[in-house]
Coordinates of C-alpha atoms (C1' of nucleotides) in Angstrom, one line a residue:
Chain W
X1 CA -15.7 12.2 10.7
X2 CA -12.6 10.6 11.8
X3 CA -10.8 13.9 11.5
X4 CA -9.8 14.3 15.2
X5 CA -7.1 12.4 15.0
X6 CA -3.9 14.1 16.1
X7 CA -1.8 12.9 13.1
X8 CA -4.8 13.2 10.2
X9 CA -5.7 17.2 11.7
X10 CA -1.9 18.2 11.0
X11 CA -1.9 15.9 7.5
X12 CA -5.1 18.1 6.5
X13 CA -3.7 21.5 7.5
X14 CA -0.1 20.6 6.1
X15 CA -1.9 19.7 2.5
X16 CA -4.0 22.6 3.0
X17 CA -0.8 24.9 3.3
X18 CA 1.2 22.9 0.3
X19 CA -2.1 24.0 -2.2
X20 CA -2.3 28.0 -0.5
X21 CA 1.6 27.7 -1.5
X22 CA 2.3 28.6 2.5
X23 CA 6.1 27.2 1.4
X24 CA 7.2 28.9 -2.0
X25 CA 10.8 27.9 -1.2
X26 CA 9.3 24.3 -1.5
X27 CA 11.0 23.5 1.8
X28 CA 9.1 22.3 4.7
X29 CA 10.1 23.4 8.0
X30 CA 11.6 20.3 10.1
X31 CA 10.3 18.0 12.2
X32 CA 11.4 19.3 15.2
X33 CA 10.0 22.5 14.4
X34 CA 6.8 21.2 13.6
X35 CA 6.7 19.7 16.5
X36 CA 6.8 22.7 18.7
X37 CA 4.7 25.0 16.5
X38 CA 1.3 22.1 16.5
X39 CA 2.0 21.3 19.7
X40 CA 1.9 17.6 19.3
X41 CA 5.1 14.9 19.7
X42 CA 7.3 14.6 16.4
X43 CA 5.6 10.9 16.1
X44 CA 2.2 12.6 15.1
X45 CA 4.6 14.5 12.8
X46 CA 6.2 11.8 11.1
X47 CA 3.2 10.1 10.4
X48 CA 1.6 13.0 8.4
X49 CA 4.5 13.5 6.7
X50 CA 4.9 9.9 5.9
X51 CA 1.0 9.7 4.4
X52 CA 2.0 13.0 2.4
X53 CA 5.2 11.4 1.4
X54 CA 3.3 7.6 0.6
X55 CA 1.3 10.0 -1.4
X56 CA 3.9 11.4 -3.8
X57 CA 2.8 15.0 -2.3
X58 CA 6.3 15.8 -0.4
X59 CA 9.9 13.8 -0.2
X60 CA 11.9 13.7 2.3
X61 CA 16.0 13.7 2.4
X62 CA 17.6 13.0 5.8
X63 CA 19.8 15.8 6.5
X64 CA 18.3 17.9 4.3
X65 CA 14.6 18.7 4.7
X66 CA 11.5 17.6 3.7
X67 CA 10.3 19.3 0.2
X68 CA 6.9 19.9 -1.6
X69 CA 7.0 17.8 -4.8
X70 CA 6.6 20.4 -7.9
X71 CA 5.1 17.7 -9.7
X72 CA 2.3 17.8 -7.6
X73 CA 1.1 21.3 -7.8
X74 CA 1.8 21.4 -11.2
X75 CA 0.4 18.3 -12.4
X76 CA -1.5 17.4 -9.8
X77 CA -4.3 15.3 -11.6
X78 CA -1.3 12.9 -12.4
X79 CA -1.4 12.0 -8.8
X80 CA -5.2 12.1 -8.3
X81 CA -5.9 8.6 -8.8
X82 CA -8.9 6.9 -7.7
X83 CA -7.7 3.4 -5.8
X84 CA -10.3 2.2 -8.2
X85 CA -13.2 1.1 -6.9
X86 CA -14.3 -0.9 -9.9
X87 CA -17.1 -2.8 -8.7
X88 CA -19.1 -0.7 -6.7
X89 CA -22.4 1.1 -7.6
X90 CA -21.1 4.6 -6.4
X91 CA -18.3 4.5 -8.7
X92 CA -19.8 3.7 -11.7
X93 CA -22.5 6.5 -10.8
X94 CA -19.8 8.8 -10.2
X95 CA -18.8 8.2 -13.8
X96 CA -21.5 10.1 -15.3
X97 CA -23.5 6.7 -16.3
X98 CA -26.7 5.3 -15.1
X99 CA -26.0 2.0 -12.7
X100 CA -28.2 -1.1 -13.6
X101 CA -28.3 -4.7 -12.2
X102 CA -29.5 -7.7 -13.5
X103 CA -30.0 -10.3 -10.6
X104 CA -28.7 -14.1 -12.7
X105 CA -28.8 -16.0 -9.0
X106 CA -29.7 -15.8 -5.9
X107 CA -29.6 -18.9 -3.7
X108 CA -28.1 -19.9 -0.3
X109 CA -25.4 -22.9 -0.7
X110 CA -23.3 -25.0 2.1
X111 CA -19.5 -22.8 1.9
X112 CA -17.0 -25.2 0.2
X113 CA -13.7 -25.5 1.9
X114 CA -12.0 -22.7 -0.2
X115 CA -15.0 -20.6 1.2
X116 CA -14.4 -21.6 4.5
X117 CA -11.0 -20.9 4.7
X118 CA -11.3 -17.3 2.8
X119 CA -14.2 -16.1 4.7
X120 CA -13.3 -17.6 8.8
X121 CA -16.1 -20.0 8.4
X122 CA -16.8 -23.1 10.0
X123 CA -17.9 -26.4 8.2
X124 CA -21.8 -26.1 9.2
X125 CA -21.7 -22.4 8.0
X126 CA -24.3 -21.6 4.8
X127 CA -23.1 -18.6 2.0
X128 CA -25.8 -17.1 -0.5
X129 CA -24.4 -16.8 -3.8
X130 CA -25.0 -13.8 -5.7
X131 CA -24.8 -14.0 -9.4
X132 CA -25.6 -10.2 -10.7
X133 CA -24.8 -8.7 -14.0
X134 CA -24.1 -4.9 -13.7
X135 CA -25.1 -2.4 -16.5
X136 CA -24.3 1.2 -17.5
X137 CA -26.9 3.1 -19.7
X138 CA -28.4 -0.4 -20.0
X139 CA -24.8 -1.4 -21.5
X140 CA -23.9 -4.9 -19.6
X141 CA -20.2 -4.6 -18.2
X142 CA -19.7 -6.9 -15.8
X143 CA -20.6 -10.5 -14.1
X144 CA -20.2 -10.5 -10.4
X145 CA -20.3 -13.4 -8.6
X146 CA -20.1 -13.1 -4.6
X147 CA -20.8 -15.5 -1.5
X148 CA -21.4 -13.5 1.4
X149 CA -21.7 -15.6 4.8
X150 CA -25.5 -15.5 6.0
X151 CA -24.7 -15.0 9.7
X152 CA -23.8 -11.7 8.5
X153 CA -26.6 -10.8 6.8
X154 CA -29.3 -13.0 7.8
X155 CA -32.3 -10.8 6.4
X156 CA -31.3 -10.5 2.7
X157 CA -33.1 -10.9 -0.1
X158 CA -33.6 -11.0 -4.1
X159 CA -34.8 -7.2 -3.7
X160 CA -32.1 -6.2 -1.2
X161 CA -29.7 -7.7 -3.7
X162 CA -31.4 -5.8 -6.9
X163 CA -29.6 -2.7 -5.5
X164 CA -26.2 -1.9 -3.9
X165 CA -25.3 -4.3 -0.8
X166 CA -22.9 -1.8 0.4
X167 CA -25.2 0.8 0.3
X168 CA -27.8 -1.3 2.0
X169 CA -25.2 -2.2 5.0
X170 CA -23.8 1.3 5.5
X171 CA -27.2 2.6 5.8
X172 CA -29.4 -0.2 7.5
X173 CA -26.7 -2.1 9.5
X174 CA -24.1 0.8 10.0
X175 CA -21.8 -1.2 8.9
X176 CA -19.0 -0.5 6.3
X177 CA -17.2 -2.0 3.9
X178 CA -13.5 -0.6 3.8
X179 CA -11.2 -2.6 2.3
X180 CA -10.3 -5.2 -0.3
X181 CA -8.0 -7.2 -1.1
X182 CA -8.2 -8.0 -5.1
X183 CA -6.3 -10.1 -7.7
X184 CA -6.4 -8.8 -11.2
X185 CA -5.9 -10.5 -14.4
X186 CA -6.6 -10.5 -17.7
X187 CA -8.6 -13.9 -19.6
X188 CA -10.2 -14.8 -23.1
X189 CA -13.5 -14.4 -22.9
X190 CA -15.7 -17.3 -22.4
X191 CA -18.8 -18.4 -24.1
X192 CA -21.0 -17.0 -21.8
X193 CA -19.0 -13.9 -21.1
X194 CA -19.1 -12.9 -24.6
X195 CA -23.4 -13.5 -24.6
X196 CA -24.2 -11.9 -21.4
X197 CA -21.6 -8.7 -22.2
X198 CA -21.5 -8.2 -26.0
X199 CA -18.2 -9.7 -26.5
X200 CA -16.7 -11.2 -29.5
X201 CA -14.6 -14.0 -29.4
X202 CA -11.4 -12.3 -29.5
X203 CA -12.2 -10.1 -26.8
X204 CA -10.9 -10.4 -23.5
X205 CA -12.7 -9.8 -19.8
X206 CA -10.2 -8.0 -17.0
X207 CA -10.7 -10.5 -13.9
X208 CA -10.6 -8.9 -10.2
X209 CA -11.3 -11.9 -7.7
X210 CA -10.7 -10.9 -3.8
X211 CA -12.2 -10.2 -0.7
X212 CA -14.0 -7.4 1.0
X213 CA -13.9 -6.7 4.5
X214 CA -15.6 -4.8 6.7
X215 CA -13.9 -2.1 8.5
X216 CA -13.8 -3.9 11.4
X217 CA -11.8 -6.6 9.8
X218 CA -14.4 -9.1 9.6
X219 CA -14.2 -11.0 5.5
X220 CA -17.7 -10.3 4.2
X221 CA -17.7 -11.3 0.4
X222 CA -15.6 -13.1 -1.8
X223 CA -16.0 -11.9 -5.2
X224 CA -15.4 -12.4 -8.4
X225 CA -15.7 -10.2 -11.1
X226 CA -15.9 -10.5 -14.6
X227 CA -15.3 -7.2 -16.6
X228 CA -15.7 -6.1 -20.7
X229 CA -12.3 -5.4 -21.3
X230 CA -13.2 -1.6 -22.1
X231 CA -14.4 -0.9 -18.9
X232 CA -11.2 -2.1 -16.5
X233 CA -9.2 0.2 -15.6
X234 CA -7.1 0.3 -12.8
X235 CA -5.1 3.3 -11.7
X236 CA -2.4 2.5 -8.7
X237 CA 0.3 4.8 -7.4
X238 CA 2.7 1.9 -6.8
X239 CA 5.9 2.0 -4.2
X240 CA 8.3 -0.1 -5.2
X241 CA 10.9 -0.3 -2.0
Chain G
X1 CA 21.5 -5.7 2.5
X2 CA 19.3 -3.2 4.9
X3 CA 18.0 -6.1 6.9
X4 CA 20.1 -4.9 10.0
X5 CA 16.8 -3.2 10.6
X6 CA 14.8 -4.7 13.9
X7 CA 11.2 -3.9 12.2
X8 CA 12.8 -5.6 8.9
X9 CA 14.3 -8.4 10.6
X10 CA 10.5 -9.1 12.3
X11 CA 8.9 -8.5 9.0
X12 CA 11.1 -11.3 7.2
X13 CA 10.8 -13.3 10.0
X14 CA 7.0 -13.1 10.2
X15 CA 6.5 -13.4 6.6
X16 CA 8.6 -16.6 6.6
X17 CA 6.4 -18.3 9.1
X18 CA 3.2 -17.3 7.6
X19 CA 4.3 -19.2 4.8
X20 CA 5.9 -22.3 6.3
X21 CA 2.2 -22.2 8.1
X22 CA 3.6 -22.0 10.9
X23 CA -0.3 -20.0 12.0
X24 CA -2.7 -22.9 10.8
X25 CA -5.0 -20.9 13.0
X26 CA -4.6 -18.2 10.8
X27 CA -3.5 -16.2 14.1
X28 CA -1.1 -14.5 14.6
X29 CA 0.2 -14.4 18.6
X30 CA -0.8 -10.6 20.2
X31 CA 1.3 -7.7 20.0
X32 CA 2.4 -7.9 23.5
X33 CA 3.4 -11.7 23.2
X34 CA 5.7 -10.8 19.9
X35 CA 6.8 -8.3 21.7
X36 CA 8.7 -10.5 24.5
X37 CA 8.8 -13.5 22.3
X38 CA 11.3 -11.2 19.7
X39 CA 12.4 -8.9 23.0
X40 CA 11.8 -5.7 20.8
X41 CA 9.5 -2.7 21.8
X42 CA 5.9 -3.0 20.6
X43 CA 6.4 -0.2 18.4
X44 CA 8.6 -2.7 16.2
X45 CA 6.4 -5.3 16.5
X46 CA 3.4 -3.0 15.1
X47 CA 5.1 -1.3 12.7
X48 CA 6.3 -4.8 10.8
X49 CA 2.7 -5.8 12.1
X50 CA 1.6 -2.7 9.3
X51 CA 3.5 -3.5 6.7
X52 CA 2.6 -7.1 6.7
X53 CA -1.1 -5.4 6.9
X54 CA -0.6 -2.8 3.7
X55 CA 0.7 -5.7 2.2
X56 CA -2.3 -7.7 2.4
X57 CA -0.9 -10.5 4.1
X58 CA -2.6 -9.8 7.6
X59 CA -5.7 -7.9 8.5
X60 CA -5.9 -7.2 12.3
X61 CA -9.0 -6.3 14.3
X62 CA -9.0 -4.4 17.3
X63 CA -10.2 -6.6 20.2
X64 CA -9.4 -10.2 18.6
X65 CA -6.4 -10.1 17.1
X66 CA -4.4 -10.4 13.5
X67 CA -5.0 -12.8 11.2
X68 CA -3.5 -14.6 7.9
X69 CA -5.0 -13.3 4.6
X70 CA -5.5 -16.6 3.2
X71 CA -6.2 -15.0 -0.1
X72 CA -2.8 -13.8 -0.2
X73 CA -1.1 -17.1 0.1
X74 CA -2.7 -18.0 -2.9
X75 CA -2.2 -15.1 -5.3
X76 CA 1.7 -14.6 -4.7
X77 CA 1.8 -12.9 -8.5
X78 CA 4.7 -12.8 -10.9
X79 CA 4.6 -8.7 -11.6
X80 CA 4.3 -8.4 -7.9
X81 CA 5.3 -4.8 -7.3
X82 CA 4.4 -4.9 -3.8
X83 CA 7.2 -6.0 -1.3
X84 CA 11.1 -6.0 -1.7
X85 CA 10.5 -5.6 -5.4
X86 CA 13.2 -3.5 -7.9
X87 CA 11.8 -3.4 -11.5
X88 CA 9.8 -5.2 -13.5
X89 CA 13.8 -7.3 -14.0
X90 CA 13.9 -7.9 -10.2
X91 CA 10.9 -9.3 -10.0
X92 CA 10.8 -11.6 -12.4
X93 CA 13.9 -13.0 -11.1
X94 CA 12.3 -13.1 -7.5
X95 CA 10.1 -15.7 -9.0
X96 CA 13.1 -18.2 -9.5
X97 CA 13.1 -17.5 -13.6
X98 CA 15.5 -16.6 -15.6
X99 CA 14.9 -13.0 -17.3
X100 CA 15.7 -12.5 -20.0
X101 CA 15.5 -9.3 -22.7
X102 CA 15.7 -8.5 -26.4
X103 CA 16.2 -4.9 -27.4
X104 CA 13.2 -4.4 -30.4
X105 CA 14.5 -1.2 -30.7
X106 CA 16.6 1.6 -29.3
X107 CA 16.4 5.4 -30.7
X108 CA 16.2 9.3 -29.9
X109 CA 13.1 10.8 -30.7
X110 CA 11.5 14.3 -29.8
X111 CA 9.1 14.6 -27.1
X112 CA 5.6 14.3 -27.8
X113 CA 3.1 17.0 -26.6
X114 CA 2.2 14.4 -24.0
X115 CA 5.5 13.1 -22.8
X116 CA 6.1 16.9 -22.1
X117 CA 3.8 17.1 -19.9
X118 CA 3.9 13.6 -18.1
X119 CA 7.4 13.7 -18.2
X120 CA 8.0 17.2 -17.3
X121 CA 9.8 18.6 -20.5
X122 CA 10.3 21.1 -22.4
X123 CA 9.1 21.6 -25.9
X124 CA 12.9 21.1 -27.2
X125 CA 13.5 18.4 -25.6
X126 CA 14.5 15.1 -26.9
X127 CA 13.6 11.1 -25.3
X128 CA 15.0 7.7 -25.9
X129 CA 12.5 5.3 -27.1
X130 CA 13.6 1.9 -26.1
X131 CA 11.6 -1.2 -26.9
X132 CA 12.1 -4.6 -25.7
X133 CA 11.2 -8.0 -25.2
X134 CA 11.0 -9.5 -21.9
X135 CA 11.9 -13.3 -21.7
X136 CA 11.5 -15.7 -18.2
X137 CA 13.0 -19.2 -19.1
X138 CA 12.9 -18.1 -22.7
X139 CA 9.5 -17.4 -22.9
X140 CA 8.5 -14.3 -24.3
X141 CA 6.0 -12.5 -21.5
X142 CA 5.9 -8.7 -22.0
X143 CA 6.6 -6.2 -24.5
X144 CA 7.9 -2.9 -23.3
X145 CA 7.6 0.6 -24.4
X146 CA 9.5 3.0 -22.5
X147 CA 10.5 6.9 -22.9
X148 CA 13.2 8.3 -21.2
X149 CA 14.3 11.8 -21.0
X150 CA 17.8 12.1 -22.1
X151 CA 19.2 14.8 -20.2
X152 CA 18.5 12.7 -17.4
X153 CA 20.4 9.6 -18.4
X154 CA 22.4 11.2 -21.6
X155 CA 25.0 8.5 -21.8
X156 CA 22.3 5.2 -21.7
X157 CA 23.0 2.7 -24.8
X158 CA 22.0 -0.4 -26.1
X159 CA 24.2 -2.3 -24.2
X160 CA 23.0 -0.9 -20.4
X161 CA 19.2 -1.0 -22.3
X162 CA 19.9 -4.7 -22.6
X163 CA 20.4 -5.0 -18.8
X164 CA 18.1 -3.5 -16.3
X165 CA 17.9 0.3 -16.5
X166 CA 16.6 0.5 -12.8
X167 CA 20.0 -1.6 -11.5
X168 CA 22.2 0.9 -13.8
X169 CA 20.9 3.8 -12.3
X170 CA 21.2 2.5 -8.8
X171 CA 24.6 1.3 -9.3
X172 CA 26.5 3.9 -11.4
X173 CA 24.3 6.9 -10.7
X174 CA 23.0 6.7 -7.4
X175 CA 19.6 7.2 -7.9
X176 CA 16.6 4.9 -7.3
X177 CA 13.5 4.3 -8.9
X178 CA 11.0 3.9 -5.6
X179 CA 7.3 4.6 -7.6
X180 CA 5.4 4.5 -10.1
X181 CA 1.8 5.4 -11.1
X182 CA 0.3 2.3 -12.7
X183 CA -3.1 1.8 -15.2
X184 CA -3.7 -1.5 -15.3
X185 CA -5.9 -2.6 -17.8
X186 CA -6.8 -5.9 -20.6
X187 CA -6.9 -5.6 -24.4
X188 CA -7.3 -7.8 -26.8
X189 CA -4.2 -9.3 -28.6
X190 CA -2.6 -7.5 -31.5
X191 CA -1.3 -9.0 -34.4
X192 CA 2.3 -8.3 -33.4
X193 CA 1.3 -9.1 -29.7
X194 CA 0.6 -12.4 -31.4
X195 CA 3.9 -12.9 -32.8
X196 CA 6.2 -11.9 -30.0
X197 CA 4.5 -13.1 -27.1
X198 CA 3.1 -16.2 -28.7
X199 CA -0.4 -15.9 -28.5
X200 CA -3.4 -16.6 -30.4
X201 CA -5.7 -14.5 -31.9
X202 CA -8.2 -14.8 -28.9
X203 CA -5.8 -14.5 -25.9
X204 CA -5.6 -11.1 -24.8
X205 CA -2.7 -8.8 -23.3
X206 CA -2.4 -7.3 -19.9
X207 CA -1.9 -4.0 -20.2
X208 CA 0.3 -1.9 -17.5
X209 CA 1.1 2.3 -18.6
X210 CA 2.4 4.9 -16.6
X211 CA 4.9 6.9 -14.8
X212 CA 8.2 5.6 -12.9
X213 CA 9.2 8.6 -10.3
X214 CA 13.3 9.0 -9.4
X215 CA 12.9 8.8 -5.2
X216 CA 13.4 12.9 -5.7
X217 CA 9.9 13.1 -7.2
X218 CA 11.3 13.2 -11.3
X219 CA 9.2 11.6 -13.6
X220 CA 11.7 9.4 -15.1
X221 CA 10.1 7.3 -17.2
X222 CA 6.9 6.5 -19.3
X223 CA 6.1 3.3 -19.7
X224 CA 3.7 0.6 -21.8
X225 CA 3.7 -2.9 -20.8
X226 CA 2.0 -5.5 -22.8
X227 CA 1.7 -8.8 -21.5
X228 CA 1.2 -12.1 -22.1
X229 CA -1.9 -12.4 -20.3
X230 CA -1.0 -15.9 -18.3
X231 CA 1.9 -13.7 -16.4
X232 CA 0.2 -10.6 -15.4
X233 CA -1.5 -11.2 -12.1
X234 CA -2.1 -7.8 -10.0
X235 CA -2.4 -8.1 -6.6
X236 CA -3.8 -4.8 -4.7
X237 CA -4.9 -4.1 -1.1
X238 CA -7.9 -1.4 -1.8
X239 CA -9.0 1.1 0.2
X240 CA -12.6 1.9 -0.2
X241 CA -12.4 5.5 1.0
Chain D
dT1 C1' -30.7 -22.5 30.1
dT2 C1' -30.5 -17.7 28.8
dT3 C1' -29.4 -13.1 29.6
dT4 C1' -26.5 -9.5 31.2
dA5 C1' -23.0 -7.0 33.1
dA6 C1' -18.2 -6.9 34.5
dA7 C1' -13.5 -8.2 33.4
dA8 C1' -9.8 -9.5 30.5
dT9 C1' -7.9 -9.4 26.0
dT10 C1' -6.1 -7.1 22.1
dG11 C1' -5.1 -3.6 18.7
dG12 C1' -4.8 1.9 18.1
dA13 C1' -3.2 6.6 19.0
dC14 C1' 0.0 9.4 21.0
dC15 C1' 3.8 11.0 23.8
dG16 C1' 8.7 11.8 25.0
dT17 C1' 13.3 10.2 24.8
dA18 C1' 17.7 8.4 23.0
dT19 C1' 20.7 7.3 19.4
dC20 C1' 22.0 6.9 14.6
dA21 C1' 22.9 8.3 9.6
dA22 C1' 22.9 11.4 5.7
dT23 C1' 23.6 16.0 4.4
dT24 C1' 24.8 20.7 4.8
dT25 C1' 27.3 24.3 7.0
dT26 C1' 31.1 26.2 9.3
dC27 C1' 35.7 27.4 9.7
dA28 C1' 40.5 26.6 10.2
dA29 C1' 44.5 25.0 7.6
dA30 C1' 47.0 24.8 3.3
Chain N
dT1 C1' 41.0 31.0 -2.6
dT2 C1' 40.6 26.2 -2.0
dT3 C1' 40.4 22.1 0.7
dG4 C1' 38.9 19.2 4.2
dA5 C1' 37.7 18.0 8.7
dA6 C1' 34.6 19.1 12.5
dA7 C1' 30.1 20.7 13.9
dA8 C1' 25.3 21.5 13.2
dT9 C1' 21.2 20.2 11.0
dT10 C1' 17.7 17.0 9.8
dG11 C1' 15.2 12.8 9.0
dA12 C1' 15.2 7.5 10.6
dT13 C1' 15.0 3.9 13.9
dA14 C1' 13.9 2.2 18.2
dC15 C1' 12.4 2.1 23.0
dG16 C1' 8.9 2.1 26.5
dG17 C1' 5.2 4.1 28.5
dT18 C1' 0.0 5.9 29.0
dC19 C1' -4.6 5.8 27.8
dC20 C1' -8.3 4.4 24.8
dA21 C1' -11.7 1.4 22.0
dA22 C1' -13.4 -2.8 20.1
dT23 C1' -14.1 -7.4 21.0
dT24 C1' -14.2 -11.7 23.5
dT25 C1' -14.4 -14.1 27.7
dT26 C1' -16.1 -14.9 32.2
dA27 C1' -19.3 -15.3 35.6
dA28 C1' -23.1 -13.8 38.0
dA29 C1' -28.1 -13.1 37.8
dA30 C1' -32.6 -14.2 36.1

DNA sequence: TTTTAAAATTGGACCGTATCAATTTTCAAA
DNA sequence: TTTGAAAATTGATACGGTCCAATTTTAAAA
């Protein structure tokens, strides 16, 4: 795919050779080194070792080296985490469990000035507003509510919407969504969370509210998603500099 | 403190004017005009460019330009662990409040079957369990559940467990707590969630467990955080891989 | 006016170099 | 043998350059 980048064909081999235990000594040879033996400029270097670094899989101390983390080969499920994609269809299909949706709205609305702002829009610009509540094994688990700008997607519709709008981008559009930037909290439940997803009154819904781009940068949907409590969970390896 | 950095000194700079809105545009001047305005090399200007980025407080796009999350300006979060952040201690205070904390309890207990393995023990070994109360302005927001390995910090008492255990190891030991590995999740409130943090019975907790790594890879801590669920906003930059 | 193709803009990847800072190693002096 | 200063090692920061790719702008053609 995108794996002829210089820096991302030395990250994959380096991993490769941390997991065949290529370094028992759990020492990595140095940069410099590196550099001559791939080939490439100790830049291209640094940056793999960096990601593998960002990634818990090696540390590095200057003067000193760069090491494998025995964490990682040990325990390395610990560091296995998914960025949780919470939300999307693939991921709750990856789960084992059978992805439903429930369309509650589908209508096209002026944006409001929040929307405009969030989303680059300009004050003539219309939004659809999706209003879907997502099942597993017929199980109701979350209400999403998303505006998506309709010079995007001009051609949508109720069906299109009955299924994944990811899914229908990446394959009819070639167009990807990459990236998000979410806001998660936790919230009583309200009245009409606890009717459309089985709550009782005491039980909570986890709240992610963001944006998703495309990969090209472009804002595509602002979201907001309401979750039964039981099926938020949000796995982060966090660095904190 | 490290600021003396040039990619540092951009990034603060940068971040400062995005927030005095100094971009109403939302756009941010090209790389190549940064580049002379600050009379730096481009590579600094990219490279604070890229934090500001992972942060979530820019997005570029290749051919236009970069641009102002607006999202971000909104959701500055109290348990913000992105950024210049310390411990959960630091960055409370970063949010102007006074923290406070009131040690629950403070004991040595043996290692469960899962602390061994998440924290790397053996079967003999023994962990401090240290629980506390987390205050800003007085107000109780958090309780804390932590177990730490004592052969890695065998003199630790109450008194440094009433302080910030991050900031003691940093200061008399030398060693730095740089990441964890977070699940974030909502539950509903307990009835002794309840009576420390104040709640009712239909307000929920947020929920934070996990890991905190010593910047040599050592699992140094677990952790459970319990919330009061008004103060625990998670902001996150996702990567939809 | 609309369409299309070229040009300019703008961020991305990579290279090679110089200098600095933390750590380890070496080796002479005590 | 032990100590301690100098040297070597090794990662970190920064510079400035080349070429490329996606996007927007410009301007010519229809």
């Amino acid at each position: 795919m995108l794996a002829d980048l210089v820096y991302k064909t030395i990250l994959k081999d380096l991993e490769k050779r941390i997991f065949d235990n290529e370094f028992p000594a759990k020492k990595l040879p140095d940069e410099r080194t590196l550099t001559s033996q791939y080939g490439v400029s100790r830049s291209s270097i640094k940056r793999a070792l960096n990601v593998l670094a960002n990634e818990g899989i090696v540390f590095k101390k200057r003067g000193s080296g760069t090491f494998v983390n025995p964490l990682y080969l040990k325990n390395r499920s610990l560091f296995n985490y998914e960025g949780s994609n919470l939300g999307v269809t693939d991921s709750m299909r990856a789960n084992g469990k059978r992805p439903g949706i429930k369309v509650l709205d589908f209508s096209v609305i002026p944006a409001t000035k929040e929307m405009q702002t969030d989303l680059f829009l300009a004050s003539e610009d219309f939004v659809y507003r999706i209003r879907r509540l997502r099942l597993l094994d017929d199980q109701p688990v979350m209400i999403e509510t998303g505006y998506i700008p309709i010079k995007i997607v001009p051609e949508l519709s109720r069906t299109i919407v009955s299924g994944s709008i990811f899914n229908y981008l990446e394959d009819k559009k070639n167009q990807t969504v990459t990236k998000s930037f979410l806001s998660i909290e936790a919230q009583p439940s309200t009245k009409e969370d606890q009717e459309l997803l089985n709550l009782s009154s005491n039980e909570p819904v986890g709240v992610m509210s963001g944006i998703f781009f495309l990969d090209d940068g472009t804002p595509f949907e602002l979201s907001n998603m309401r979750l039964h409590y039981k099926y938020m969970k949000y796995n982060a390896l966090v660095e904190l500099k």
